C-alpha positions in Angstrom: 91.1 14.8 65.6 90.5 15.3 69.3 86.5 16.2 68.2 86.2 13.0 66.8 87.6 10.9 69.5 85.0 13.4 72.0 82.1 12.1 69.5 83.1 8.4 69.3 83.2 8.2 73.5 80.2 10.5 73.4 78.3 7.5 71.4 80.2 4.3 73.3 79.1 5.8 76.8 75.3 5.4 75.5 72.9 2.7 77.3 69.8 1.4 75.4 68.8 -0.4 72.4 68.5 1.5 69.4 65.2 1.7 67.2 67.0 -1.0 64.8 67.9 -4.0 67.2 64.1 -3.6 69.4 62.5 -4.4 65.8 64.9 -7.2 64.9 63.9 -8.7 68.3 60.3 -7.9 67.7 60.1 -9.8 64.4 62.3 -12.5 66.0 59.2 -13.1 68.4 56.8 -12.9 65.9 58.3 -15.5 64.1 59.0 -17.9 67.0 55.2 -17.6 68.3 54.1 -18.1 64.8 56.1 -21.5 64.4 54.5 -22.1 67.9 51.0 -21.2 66.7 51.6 -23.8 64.3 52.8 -26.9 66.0 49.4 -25.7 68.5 47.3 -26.1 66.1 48.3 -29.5 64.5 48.7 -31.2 68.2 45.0 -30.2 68.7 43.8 -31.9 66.1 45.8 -34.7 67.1 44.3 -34.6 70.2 40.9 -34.2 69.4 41.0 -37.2 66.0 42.5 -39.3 69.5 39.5 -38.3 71.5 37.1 -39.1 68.7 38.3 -43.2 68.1 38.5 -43.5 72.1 34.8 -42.2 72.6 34.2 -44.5 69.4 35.6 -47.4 70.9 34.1 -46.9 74.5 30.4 -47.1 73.2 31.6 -49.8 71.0 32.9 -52.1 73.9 29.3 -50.7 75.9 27.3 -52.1 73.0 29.0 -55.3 72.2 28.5 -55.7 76.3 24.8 -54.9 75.6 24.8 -57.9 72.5 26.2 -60.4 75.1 23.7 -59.6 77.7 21.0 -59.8 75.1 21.6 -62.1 72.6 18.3 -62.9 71.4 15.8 -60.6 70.8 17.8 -57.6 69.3 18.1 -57.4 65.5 18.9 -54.7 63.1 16.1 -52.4 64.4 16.7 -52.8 67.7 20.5 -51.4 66.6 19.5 -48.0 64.2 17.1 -47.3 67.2 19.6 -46.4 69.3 20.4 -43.6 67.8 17.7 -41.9 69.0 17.7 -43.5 72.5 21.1 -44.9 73.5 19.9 -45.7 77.2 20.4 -49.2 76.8 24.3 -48.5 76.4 24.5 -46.0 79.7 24.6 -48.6 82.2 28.2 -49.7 80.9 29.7 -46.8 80.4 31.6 -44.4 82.7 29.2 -41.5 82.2 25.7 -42.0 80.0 25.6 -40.6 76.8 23.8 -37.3 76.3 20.7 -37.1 74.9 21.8 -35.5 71.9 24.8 -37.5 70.5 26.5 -37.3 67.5 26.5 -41.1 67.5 24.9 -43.1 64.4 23.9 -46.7 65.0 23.7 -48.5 61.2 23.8 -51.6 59.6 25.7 -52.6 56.2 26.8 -55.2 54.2 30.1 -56.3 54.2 32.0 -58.7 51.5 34.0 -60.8 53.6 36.9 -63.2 52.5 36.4 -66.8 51.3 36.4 -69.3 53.7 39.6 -71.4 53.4 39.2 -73.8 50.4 36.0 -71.9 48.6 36.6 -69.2 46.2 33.6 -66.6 46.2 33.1 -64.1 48.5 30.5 -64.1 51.3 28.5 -61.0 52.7 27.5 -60.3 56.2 25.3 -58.1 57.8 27.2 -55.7 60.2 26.6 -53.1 62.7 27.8 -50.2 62.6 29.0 -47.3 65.0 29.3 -44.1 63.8 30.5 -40.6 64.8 28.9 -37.6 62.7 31.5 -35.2 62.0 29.5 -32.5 60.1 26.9 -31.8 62.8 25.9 -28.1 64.7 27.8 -29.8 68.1 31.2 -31.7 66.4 31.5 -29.3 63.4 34.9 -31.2 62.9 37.4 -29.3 61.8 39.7 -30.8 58.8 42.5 -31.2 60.2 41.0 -33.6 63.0 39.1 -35.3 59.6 42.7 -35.1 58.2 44.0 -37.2 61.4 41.5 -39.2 61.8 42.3 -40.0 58.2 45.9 -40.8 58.7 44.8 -43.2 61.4 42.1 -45.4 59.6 43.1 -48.3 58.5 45.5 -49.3 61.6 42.3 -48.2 64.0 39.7 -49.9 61.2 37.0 -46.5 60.7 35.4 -46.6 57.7 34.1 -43.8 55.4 30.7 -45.3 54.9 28.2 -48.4 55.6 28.3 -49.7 52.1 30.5 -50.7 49.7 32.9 -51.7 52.4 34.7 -55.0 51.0 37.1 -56.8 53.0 38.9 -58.8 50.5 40.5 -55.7 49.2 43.6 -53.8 50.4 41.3 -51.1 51.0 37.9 -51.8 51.8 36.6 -48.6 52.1 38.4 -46.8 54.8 37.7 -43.4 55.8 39.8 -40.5 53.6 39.1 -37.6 55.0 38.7 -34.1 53.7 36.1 -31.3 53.1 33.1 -34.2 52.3 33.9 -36.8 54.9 31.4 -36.0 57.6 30.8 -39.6 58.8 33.5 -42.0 60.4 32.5 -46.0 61.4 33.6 -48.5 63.0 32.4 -52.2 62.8 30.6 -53.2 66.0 29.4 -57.6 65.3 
């Protein structure tokens, strides 16, 4: 009996983790910066679908700046031009647009709601500001497109120029996903 009370001390008296407790805490790591990996991931997209409507609302406020300045004298043509030179925006904005921009500068028809007291529908010519997802420089990733999804019809982007009718509880906001590469917003 006196050998086994030696061996018990023997074992008691020893300092250091054993092989069995280091890989409990090891996988107890692993799975905390997993979870964190995670939450990283989802909060980046966040940011960036964030990022994406603020830039899209900045060049809109430059351009609707650029209609009051010029009212006459810039149609439709004038607009789609700009996607291939946006210099006329750059003096109201912070910092001028590069030359190559993943900006798209349409026009579309939009079905708009009866005026009070007349029942059909009346369609409108509208500008359009749009942000290419799909291209070599955004490359969007889908869980921004996912995001940016989320946010479109409190932030008003659109998934297209056409079809877009505003009499409907859904008038053609953006979805997302693998095949949504374009996101609008109206501009006049």
């Amino acid at each position: 009996m006196s050998e086994m009370k030696k061996r018990l001390q023997r074992r008691g008296a020893r300092k250091g983790f054993t092989l069995v407790e280091l890989l409990i805490v090891i996988i107890i790591i692993g799975i905390l910066a997993g979870a964190m990996m995670l939450v990283a991931g989802t909060s980046r997209d966040a940011a960036e679908a964030s990022k994406i409507i603020s830039d899209l609302r900045n060049v809109k406020a430059a351009a609707l700046m650029w209609l009051t300045e010029n009212p006459a004298g810039y149609d439709d043509t004038d607009w789609t031009n700009l996607k291939g030179n946006p210099t006329p925006l750059n003096k109201y904005l912070d910092k001028p647009l590069p030359s190559t921009h993943n900006y798209l500068f349409k026009t579309g028809k939009v079905t708009l709601r009866a005026a009070e007291g007349t029942t059909p529908a009346e369609t409108a010519t509208v500008w359009f500001l749009g942000y290419d997802l799909g291209t070599t420089g955004a490359n969007v990733r889908d869980g921004v497109k996912n995001n940016l999804a989320k946010q479109a019809s409190s932030v008003g982007l659109y998934g297209s120029t056409t079809g877009i009718d505003l009499t409907k509880d859904n008038p053609g906001y953006y979805a997302g996903g693998t095949g949504g590469n374009e996101v609008y917003i109206m501009v006049q």
